[in-house]
Tab-separated table of C-alpha atoms and ligand atoms in Angstrom:
chain	number	residue	atom	x	y	z
A	1	MET	CA	36.473	21.922	-22.723
A	2	ASP	CA	34.868	21.368	-19.317
A	3	ARG	CA	31.517	19.641	-19.519
A	4	PRO	CA	29.015	21.378	-17.127
A	5	ALA	CA	28.103	19.106	-14.264
A	6	LEU	CA	24.466	18.559	-13.473
A	7	GLY	CA	23.397	17.554	-10.013
A	8	VAL	CA	20.100	16.060	-9.069
A	9	ARG	CA	17.034	18.397	-9.051
A	10	SER	CA	17.414	20.739	-5.957
A	11	ASP	CA	14.054	19.724	-4.542
A	12	LEU	CA	15.163	16.159	-4.498
A	13	ALA	CA	18.582	16.583	-3.017
A	14	ASP	CA	17.509	15.460	0.506
A	15	LEU	CA	15.099	12.785	-0.643
A	16	ALA	CA	16.397	9.339	0.497
A	17	PRO	CA	15.655	6.491	-1.867
A	18	TYR	CA	13.022	4.026	-0.608
A	19	ILE	CA	14.655	1.194	1.231
A	20	SER	CA	13.090	-1.928	2.606
A	21	PRO	CA	16.051	-4.278	2.639
A	22	GLN	CA	15.651	-7.410	0.480
A	23	LEU	CA	18.070	-9.268	2.707
A	24	PRO	CA	18.476	-13.038	2.312
A	25	ALA	CA	16.438	-14.603	5.083
A	26	LYS	CA	14.562	-17.875	5.288
A	27	VAL	CA	11.424	-16.232	6.680
A	28	ARG	CA	10.765	-12.850	5.122
A	29	LEU	CA	8.130	-10.973	7.072
A	30	ASN	CA	9.159	-7.442	6.287
A	31	THR	CA	7.283	-6.297	3.188
A	32	ASN	CA	3.635	-7.387	3.888
A	33	GLU	CA	3.555	-9.670	0.801
A	34	SER	CA	1.235	-12.640	0.655
A	35	PRO	CA	2.961	-15.876	1.493
A	36	TYR	CA	0.734	-17.771	-0.926
A	37	PRO	CA	1.385	-17.883	-4.678
A	38	PRO	CA	-1.674	-17.503	-6.896
A	39	SER	CA	-3.627	-20.697	-7.526
A	40	ARG	CA	-2.269	-23.236	-9.997
A	41	GLU	CA	-5.513	-23.005	-12.117
A	42	MET	CA	-4.978	-19.286	-12.434
A	43	LEU	CA	-1.321	-19.662	-13.448
A	44	GLU	CA	-2.225	-22.288	-15.993
A	45	GLU	CA	-4.773	-19.854	-17.427
A	46	VAL	CA	-2.090	-17.118	-17.693
A	47	GLU	CA	0.289	-19.493	-19.390
A	48	GLN	CA	-2.214	-20.532	-21.986
A	49	GLY	CA	-3.349	-16.962	-22.450
A	50	LEU	CA	0.215	-15.807	-22.954
A	51	ARG	CA	0.759	-18.296	-25.795
A	52	ALA	CA	-2.238	-16.829	-27.558
A	53	GLU	CA	-1.035	-13.182	-27.362
A	54	ALA	CA	0.745	-11.296	-30.081
A	55	LEU	CA	3.628	-10.021	-28.044
A	56	ASN	CA	5.151	-8.349	-31.115
A	57	ARG	CA	2.242	-5.950	-30.859
A	58	TYR	CA	1.744	-3.073	-28.303
A	59	PRO	CA	-0.703	-3.969	-25.546
A	60	GLU	CA	-4.309	-2.938	-25.619
A	61	ARG	CA	-3.758	0.720	-24.563
A	62	ASP	CA	-6.741	1.287	-22.271
A	63	ALA	CA	-6.803	-2.239	-20.718
A	64	LEU	CA	-10.566	-2.349	-21.520
A	65	VAL	CA	-11.107	-5.902	-20.473
A	66	LEU	CA	-9.505	-5.369	-17.112
A	67	THR	CA	-11.236	-2.186	-16.566
A	68	ASP	CA	-14.597	-3.765	-17.316
A	69	GLY	CA	-13.691	-6.700	-14.950
A	70	LEU	CA	-12.905	-4.223	-12.162
A	71	ALA	CA	-16.066	-2.336	-12.885
A	72	ALA	CA	-18.064	-5.564	-12.484
A	73	ARG	CA	-16.196	-6.472	-9.237
A	74	THR	CA	-16.470	-3.060	-7.635
A	75	GLY	CA	-19.803	-1.895	-8.972
A	76	TRP	CA	-18.089	1.426	-9.995
A	77	SER	CA	-18.421	2.764	-13.496
A	78	ARG	CA	-15.583	1.907	-15.981
A	79	ASP	CA	-15.001	5.627	-16.649
A	80	GLY	CA	-14.123	6.098	-13.019
A	81	ILE	CA	-11.438	3.322	-12.943
A	82	TRP	CA	-7.760	3.892	-13.535
A	83	ILE	CA	-5.231	1.023	-13.626
A	84	ALA	CA	-1.456	1.263	-13.398
A	85	ASN	CA	1.662	-0.648	-12.491
A	86	GLY	CA	1.067	-1.017	-8.861
A	87	SER	CA	-0.660	1.463	-6.679
A	88	ASN	CA	2.584	3.337	-6.466
A	89	GLU	CA	2.223	4.167	-10.104
A	90	VAL	CA	-1.368	5.161	-9.501
A	91	PHE	CA	-0.077	7.665	-6.941
A	92	LEU	CA	2.540	8.835	-9.393
A	93	HIS	CA	-0.138	9.571	-12.047
A	94	LEU	CA	-2.355	11.313	-9.443
A	95	PHE	CA	0.493	13.638	-8.384
A	96	LEU	CA	1.705	14.270	-11.920
A	97	ALA	CA	-1.741	15.341	-12.893
A	98	PHE	CA	-2.954	17.076	-9.748
A	99	GLY	CA	0.184	17.839	-7.806
A	100	GLY	CA	3.109	19.992	-8.978
A	101	PRO	CA	5.194	22.804	-7.552
A	102	GLU	CA	2.364	25.047	-6.488
A	103	ARG	CA	0.283	22.359	-4.833
A	104	THR	CA	0.617	20.811	-1.382
A	105	CYS	CA	-0.072	17.192	-0.312
A	106	LEU	CA	-0.806	16.516	3.305
A	107	THR	CA	-0.130	13.135	5.110
A	108	PHE	CA	-0.520	11.994	8.578
A	109	GLU	CA	2.627	10.405	9.964
A	110	PRO	CA	3.556	7.704	10.464
A	111	THR	CA	2.153	6.343	7.279
A	112	TYR	CA	3.374	4.590	4.122
A	113	SER	CA	6.503	6.575	3.212
A	114	LEU	CA	5.979	6.319	-0.463
A	115	HIS	CA	2.929	8.606	-0.285
A	116	SER	CA	5.002	11.635	0.398
A	117	ASN	CA	8.046	10.341	-1.555
A	118	ILE	CA	6.019	9.958	-4.742
A	119	ALA	CA	4.461	13.422	-4.247
A	120	ARG	CA	7.939	14.876	-4.002
A	121	ILE	CA	9.182	12.985	-7.051
A	122	ALA	CA	6.293	14.536	-8.957
A	123	GLY	CA	7.446	17.948	-7.731
A	124	THR	CA	4.663	18.390	-5.288
A	125	MET	CA	5.068	20.165	-1.889
A	126	THR	CA	4.507	17.965	1.097
A	127	ALA	CA	3.265	18.709	4.559
A	128	SER	CA	2.543	16.370	7.522
A	129	ALA	CA	0.794	16.176	10.764
A	130	PRO	CA	1.452	13.689	13.513
A	131	ARG	CA	-0.985	10.894	14.453
A	132	ALA	CA	-1.624	10.290	18.190
A	133	ARG	CA	0.364	7.400	19.732
A	134	THR	CA	-2.793	5.334	19.440
A	135	TRP	CA	-2.322	6.168	15.680
A	136	ASP	CA	-5.657	7.886	15.195
A	137	ILE	CA	-5.876	11.467	13.897
A	138	PRO	CA	-7.424	13.576	16.593
A	139	ASP	CA	-10.035	16.089	15.229
A	140	GLY	CA	-8.004	18.924	16.482
A	141	THR	CA	-4.918	17.774	14.670
A	142	LEU	CA	-6.853	17.291	11.448
A	143	GLU	CA	-8.552	20.674	11.562
A	144	GLY	CA	-5.372	22.384	12.606
A	145	ALA	CA	-3.331	20.781	9.815
A	146	LEU	CA	-5.998	21.738	7.194
A	147	ASP	CA	-6.036	25.327	8.504
A	148	GLU	CA	-2.185	25.602	8.555
A	149	HIS	CA	-1.283	23.914	5.259
A	150	ARG	CA	-4.359	24.394	3.129
A	151	PRO	CA	-3.546	21.194	1.213
A	152	ASP	CA	-4.722	20.538	-2.332
A	153	ILE	CA	-4.575	16.791	-1.725
A	154	VAL	CA	-4.844	14.829	1.484
A	155	LEU	CA	-3.800	11.227	1.778
A	156	PHE	CA	-5.268	8.737	4.188
A	157	CYS	CA	-4.303	5.058	4.518
A	158	SER	CA	-6.917	2.600	5.649
A	159	PRO	CA	-5.810	0.244	7.307
A	160	ASN	CA	-2.685	2.407	7.771
A	161	ASN	CA	0.745	1.043	7.087
A	162	PRO	CA	2.579	0.564	9.456
A	163	THR	CA	0.148	0.947	12.332
A	164	GLY	CA	-2.609	-1.387	11.136
A	165	LEU	CA	-5.418	0.933	12.231
A	166	LEU	CA	-8.369	1.918	10.048
A	167	GLU	CA	-8.827	5.641	9.438
A	168	SER	CA	-11.877	7.151	11.118
A	169	ARG	CA	-14.702	7.736	8.619
A	170	SER	CA	-15.457	11.082	10.263
A	171	ALA	CA	-11.831	12.297	9.627
A	172	VAL	CA	-12.118	11.452	5.948
A	173	GLU	CA	-15.448	13.118	5.740
A	174	ILE	CA	-14.119	16.334	7.296
A	175	ALA	CA	-11.322	16.334	4.783
A	176	LEU	CA	-13.822	15.703	1.947
A	177	GLN	CA	-15.651	18.914	2.958
A	178	ARG	CA	-12.481	21.040	2.943
A	179	VAL	CA	-9.931	19.687	0.433
A	180	PRO	CA	-10.043	19.530	-3.387
A	181	ILE	CA	-8.848	15.885	-3.506
A	182	VAL	CA	-8.896	13.319	-0.815
A	183	VAL	CA	-7.154	10.020	-1.442
A	184	VAL	CA	-7.690	6.855	0.641
A	185	ASP	CA	-5.155	4.088	0.145
A	186	GLU	CA	-6.995	0.795	0.877
A	187	ALA	CA	-4.035	-1.524	0.013
A	188	TYR	CA	-4.912	-3.761	2.937
A	189	ILE	CA	-8.654	-3.392	3.163
A	190	GLU	CA	-9.377	-7.107	2.320
A	191	PHE	CA	-7.838	-8.032	5.685
A	192	ALA	CA	-10.080	-5.684	7.637
A	193	ARG	CA	-13.478	-6.456	9.086
A	194	ASP	CA	-16.373	-6.316	6.644
A	195	GLY	CA	-17.800	-2.935	5.853
A	196	SER	CA	-14.452	-1.086	6.438
A	197	SER	CA	-13.979	0.287	2.943
A	198	LEU	CA	-14.759	3.911	2.424
A	199	SER	CA	-15.531	3.373	-1.217
A	200	GLU	CA	-19.270	3.687	-0.435
A	201	LEU	CA	-18.581	7.451	0.014
A	202	LEU	CA	-17.685	7.652	-3.637
A	203	ASP	CA	-21.226	8.273	-4.860
A	204	ASP	CA	-21.635	11.465	-2.837
A	205	HIS	CA	-18.073	12.838	-3.071
A	206	PRO	CA	-16.540	13.574	-6.470
A	207	ASN	CA	-13.311	14.631	-4.738
A	208	LEU	CA	-12.750	11.207	-3.207
A	209	VAL	CA	-10.167	8.762	-4.624
A	210	ILE	CA	-9.985	5.130	-3.393
A	211	VAL	CA	-6.722	3.311	-4.267
A	212	ASN	CA	-6.215	-0.424	-4.133
A	213	THR	CA	-3.629	-2.949	-5.236
A	214	PHE	CA	-3.226	-6.519	-6.317
A	215	SER	CA	0.128	-6.783	-4.389
A	216	LYS	CA	-1.353	-7.846	-0.988
A	217	ALA	CA	-4.600	-9.864	-0.687
A	218	TRP	CA	-4.404	-10.912	-4.332
A	219	SER	CA	-0.927	-12.470	-4.042
A	220	LEU	CA	0.355	-10.572	-7.106
A	221	ALA	CA	3.051	-8.219	-5.727
A	222	GLY	CA	5.446	-9.404	-8.502
A	223	VAL	CA	3.083	-8.398	-11.311
A	224	ARG	CA	2.772	-4.668	-10.280
A	225	LEU	CA	-0.929	-3.925	-10.637
A	226	GLY	CA	-3.025	-1.346	-8.807
A	227	TYR	CA	-6.088	0.748	-9.500
A	228	LEU	CA	-8.161	3.608	-8.294
A	229	LEU	CA	-11.814	4.448	-8.122
A	230	ALA	CA	-12.865	8.047	-8.536
A	231	ASP	CA	-15.191	10.433	-10.280
A	232	PRO	CA	-14.671	10.122	-14.137
A	233	ALA	CA	-13.696	13.820	-14.186
A	234	ILE	CA	-10.572	12.913	-12.150
A	235	VAL	CA	-9.784	9.835	-14.241
A	236	GLU	CA	-10.004	11.783	-17.489
A	237	GLU	CA	-7.067	13.976	-16.450
A	238	LEU	CA	-4.821	10.922	-15.746
A	239	TYR	CA	-4.618	10.123	-19.476
A	240	ARG	CA	-2.406	13.257	-19.882
A	241	VAL	CA	0.359	11.952	-17.737
A	242	ARG	CA	0.647	8.208	-18.324
A	243	LEU	CA	3.222	6.814	-20.714
A	244	PRO	CA	1.757	5.179	-23.766
A	245	TYR	CA	0.979	1.431	-23.352
A	246	HIS	CA	1.913	1.596	-19.756
A	247	LEU	CA	0.152	-1.685	-18.853
A	248	SER	CA	1.851	-4.581	-20.418
A	249	THR	CA	0.019	-7.365	-22.215
A	250	PHE	CA	1.232	-9.711	-19.497
A	251	THR	CA	0.048	-7.485	-16.676
A	252	GLN	CA	-3.403	-7.204	-18.236
A	253	LEU	CA	-3.633	-10.961	-18.796
A	254	VAL	CA	-2.688	-11.694	-15.185
A	255	GLY	CA	-5.128	-9.089	-13.902
A	256	ASN	CA	-7.991	-10.624	-15.986
A	257	ALA	CA	-7.123	-14.088	-14.768
A	258	ALA	CA	-6.954	-12.932	-11.129
A	259	LEU	CA	-10.446	-11.467	-11.358
A	260	ARG	CA	-11.810	-14.690	-12.829
A	261	HIS	CA	-10.185	-16.578	-9.874
A	262	GLU	CA	-11.035	-14.108	-7.147
A	263	ASP	CA	-12.751	-16.818	-5.130
A	264	ASP	CA	-9.386	-18.579	-4.619
A	265	GLY	CA	-8.367	-15.734	-2.422
A	266	ALA	CA	-10.917	-15.909	0.396
A	267	GLN	CA	-9.433	-18.827	2.176
A	268	ARG	CA	-5.923	-17.371	1.855
A	269	ILE	CA	-7.127	-14.101	3.440
A	270	ALA	CA	-8.861	-15.869	6.258
A	271	ALA	CA	-5.691	-17.890	7.054
A	272	ILE	CA	-3.536	-14.686	7.019
A	273	VAL	CA	-6.029	-12.969	9.321
A	274	GLY	CA	-5.784	-15.995	11.651
A	275	GLU	CA	-1.931	-15.679	11.718
A	276	ARG	CA	-2.235	-11.970	12.438
A	277	GLU	CA	-4.290	-12.784	15.504
A	278	ARG	CA	-1.804	-15.517	16.573
A	279	ILE	CA	1.100	-13.040	16.247
A	280	THR	CA	-0.868	-10.431	18.271
A	281	GLN	CA	-1.573	-12.952	20.985
A	282	GLY	CA	1.957	-14.373	20.932
A	283	LEU	CA	3.386	-10.853	21.377
A	284	SER	CA	1.086	-10.028	24.227
A	285	ASP	CA	1.909	-13.331	26.009
A	286	ARG	CA	5.515	-12.346	25.863
A	287	GLY	CA	4.849	-8.910	27.440
A	288	PHE	CA	5.036	-6.801	24.264
A	289	GLU	CA	2.498	-4.205	23.275
A	290	PRO	CA	1.181	-5.069	19.803
A	291	TYR	CA	-1.101	-2.488	18.245
A	292	PRO	CA	-4.474	-3.865	17.125
A	293	SER	CA	-4.324	-4.471	13.351
A	294	GLU	CA	-6.812	-4.750	10.613
A	295	ALA	CA	-4.152	-5.516	8.012
A	296	ASN	CA	-1.690	-8.369	7.268
A	297	PHE	CA	0.944	-7.152	9.671
A	298	VAL	CA	1.380	-6.242	13.345
A	299	LEU	CA	3.331	-3.317	14.682
A	300	PHE	CA	4.621	-3.737	18.250
A	301	GLU	CA	6.423	-1.743	20.867
A	302	VAL	CA	9.870	-2.997	22.005
A	303	GLY	CA	11.313	0.197	23.408
A	304	ASP	CA	15.118	0.614	23.242
A	305	ARG	CA	15.579	-3.152	22.366
A	306	ALA	CA	14.361	-2.566	18.747
A	307	GLN	CA	17.752	-3.010	17.084
A	308	THR	CA	18.894	-5.861	19.226
A	309	ILE	CA	15.689	-7.758	18.666
A	310	TRP	CA	15.706	-7.050	14.920
A	311	LYS	CA	19.242	-8.193	14.640
A	312	GLY	CA	18.722	-11.278	16.784
A	313	LEU	CA	15.688	-12.345	14.701
A	314	LEU	CA	17.700	-11.842	11.491
A	315	GLU	CA	20.529	-13.918	12.807
A	316	ARG	CA	17.889	-16.712	13.292
A	317	GLY	CA	16.620	-16.372	9.654
A	318	VAL	CA	13.590	-14.136	10.412
A	319	LEU	CA	13.395	-10.741	8.729
A	320	VAL	CA	10.905	-8.167	10.081
A	321	ARG	CA	10.598	-4.466	9.420
A	322	ASN	CA	12.562	-2.021	11.528
A	323	TYR	CA	12.693	1.736	11.688
A	324	PRO	CA	16.182	2.530	12.950
A	325	SER	CA	16.141	6.183	11.897
A	326	SER	CA	12.562	7.054	12.743
A	327	PRO	CA	11.954	9.288	15.783
A	328	VAL	CA	8.395	8.013	16.039
A	329	LEU	CA	8.790	4.301	15.032
A	330	GLY	CA	12.261	3.715	16.311
A	331	THR	CA	10.960	1.784	19.317
A	332	THR	CA	8.740	-0.479	17.171
A	333	LEU	CA	9.033	-3.431	14.819
A	334	ARG	CA	6.471	-4.605	12.263
A	335	VAL	CA	5.953	-8.215	11.388
A	336	THR	CA	3.927	-9.530	8.439
A	337	ALA	CA	1.306	-12.232	8.954
A	338	GLY	CA	2.390	-15.118	6.693
A	339	LEU	CA	2.120	-18.921	7.005
A	340	ALA	CA	1.506	-20.766	10.266
A	341	ASP	CA	5.039	-22.033	10.058
A	342	GLU	CA	6.433	-18.608	9.602
A	343	THR	CA	4.535	-17.348	12.759
A	344	ASP	CA	5.978	-20.321	14.683
A	345	ALA	CA	9.520	-19.483	13.314
A	346	PHE	CA	9.032	-15.834	14.321
A	347	LEU	CA	7.817	-16.591	17.823
A	348	GLU	CA	10.488	-19.264	18.445
A	349	ALA	CA	13.247	-16.938	17.256
A	350	LEU	CA	11.899	-14.172	19.414
A	351	ASP	CA	11.940	-16.466	22.476
A	352	GLU	CA	15.548	-17.342	21.743
A	353	VAL	CA	16.530	-13.698	21.306
A	354	LEU	CA	14.744	-12.745	24.657
A	355	GLU	CA	16.371	-15.519	26.499
A	356	GLY	CA	19.810	-14.311	25.395
A	357	MET	CA	19.175	-10.643	26.439
B	1	LIG	C1	-0.201	1.343	2.152
B	1	LIG	C2	0.454	0.813	0.939
B	1	LIG	N1	-0.001	1.228	-0.263
B	1	LIG	C3	0.653	0.765	-1.338
B	1	LIG	C4	1.663	-0.159	-1.317
B	1	LIG	C5	2.301	-0.622	-2.607
B	1	LIG	O1	1.492	-1.115	-3.453
B	1	LIG	P1	1.948	-1.556	-4.900
B	1	LIG	O2	2.775	-2.774	-4.766
B	1	LIG	O3	0.595	-1.702	-5.434
B	1	LIG	O4	2.651	-0.437	-5.526
B	1	LIG	C6	2.084	-0.615	-0.119
B	1	LIG	C7	3.148	-1.600	-0.077
B	1	LIG	O5	3.728	-1.990	0.911
B	1	LIG	C8	1.492	-0.143	1.024
B	1	LIG	O6	1.914	-0.486	2.262
């Protein structure tokens, strides 16, 4: 008897899997990771803590210690904090709970592609509006998109990946007046100038969600840990959609240790910001147009040389991010700010590639 074939869900048929190549390269500047491992003291604490854990038991389901630690760090109430496996899973939980087939999520492109991908995975309709070439969202575009799409959820990203620009506070405030849920992804906020976080708007806006991650400034991309701050009424709904015991004992242990060792990070962040400025200057000196960045990466214009330069860098062991199939970003490359040696390697390789062109 013929077995009936089952294709993928029809609404996912044209969804491309997320690809940021993990190519072997000596200098990997393509995924905005921290070049620094966590401190030795912190890792020793994790090692000791792990020995004391009962790994035969399920983890503490509500990650109470970690939640309290984040409450102490952020000054936000524990009932308004939600933790998951990376901010990507935070977004998944948000869309599973508040998205779905009758709801629309609006993004401003270009931005982090996973925002709309995750919305779609959770069955949510997506709409987008274009940023200006300076990467801001003109008031007219914002108002027009809100009128046209009537979104249930709007997603901002501040600083935005891949542009590096902070979102304008007034744009977020306009959305907060008109949209049921407004999400601001602040994955890179620790690299921005002081006072850039929009979390201070939380007190007056029960429809605001601020998302952050331990993957960037905290040097913990490999652990998968992210969280959101929001009104407790929003957080309460997320319990419906999480899988039981979603945060492993190990993840919670590392998160707790990271919070205890937060001070270790300040120097690393300052060094990365310094490299970002060196990269920006180095690119300008070579006649490129780098966009001003408040994050740990720099996007720069290379025109129709994008693929040649990307390939030339890779041949010299330096991997940066390219966007070969993007109509908007096809003429750009994005380079992560890492160690001083990595900046040197990038600029030297770039000089060699340019010489050979
Ligand atoms: C804007 C933005 N948000 C979230 C993430 C992913 O975060 P996580 O590792 O916490 O899932 C990234 C990763 O590159 C990002 O650029």
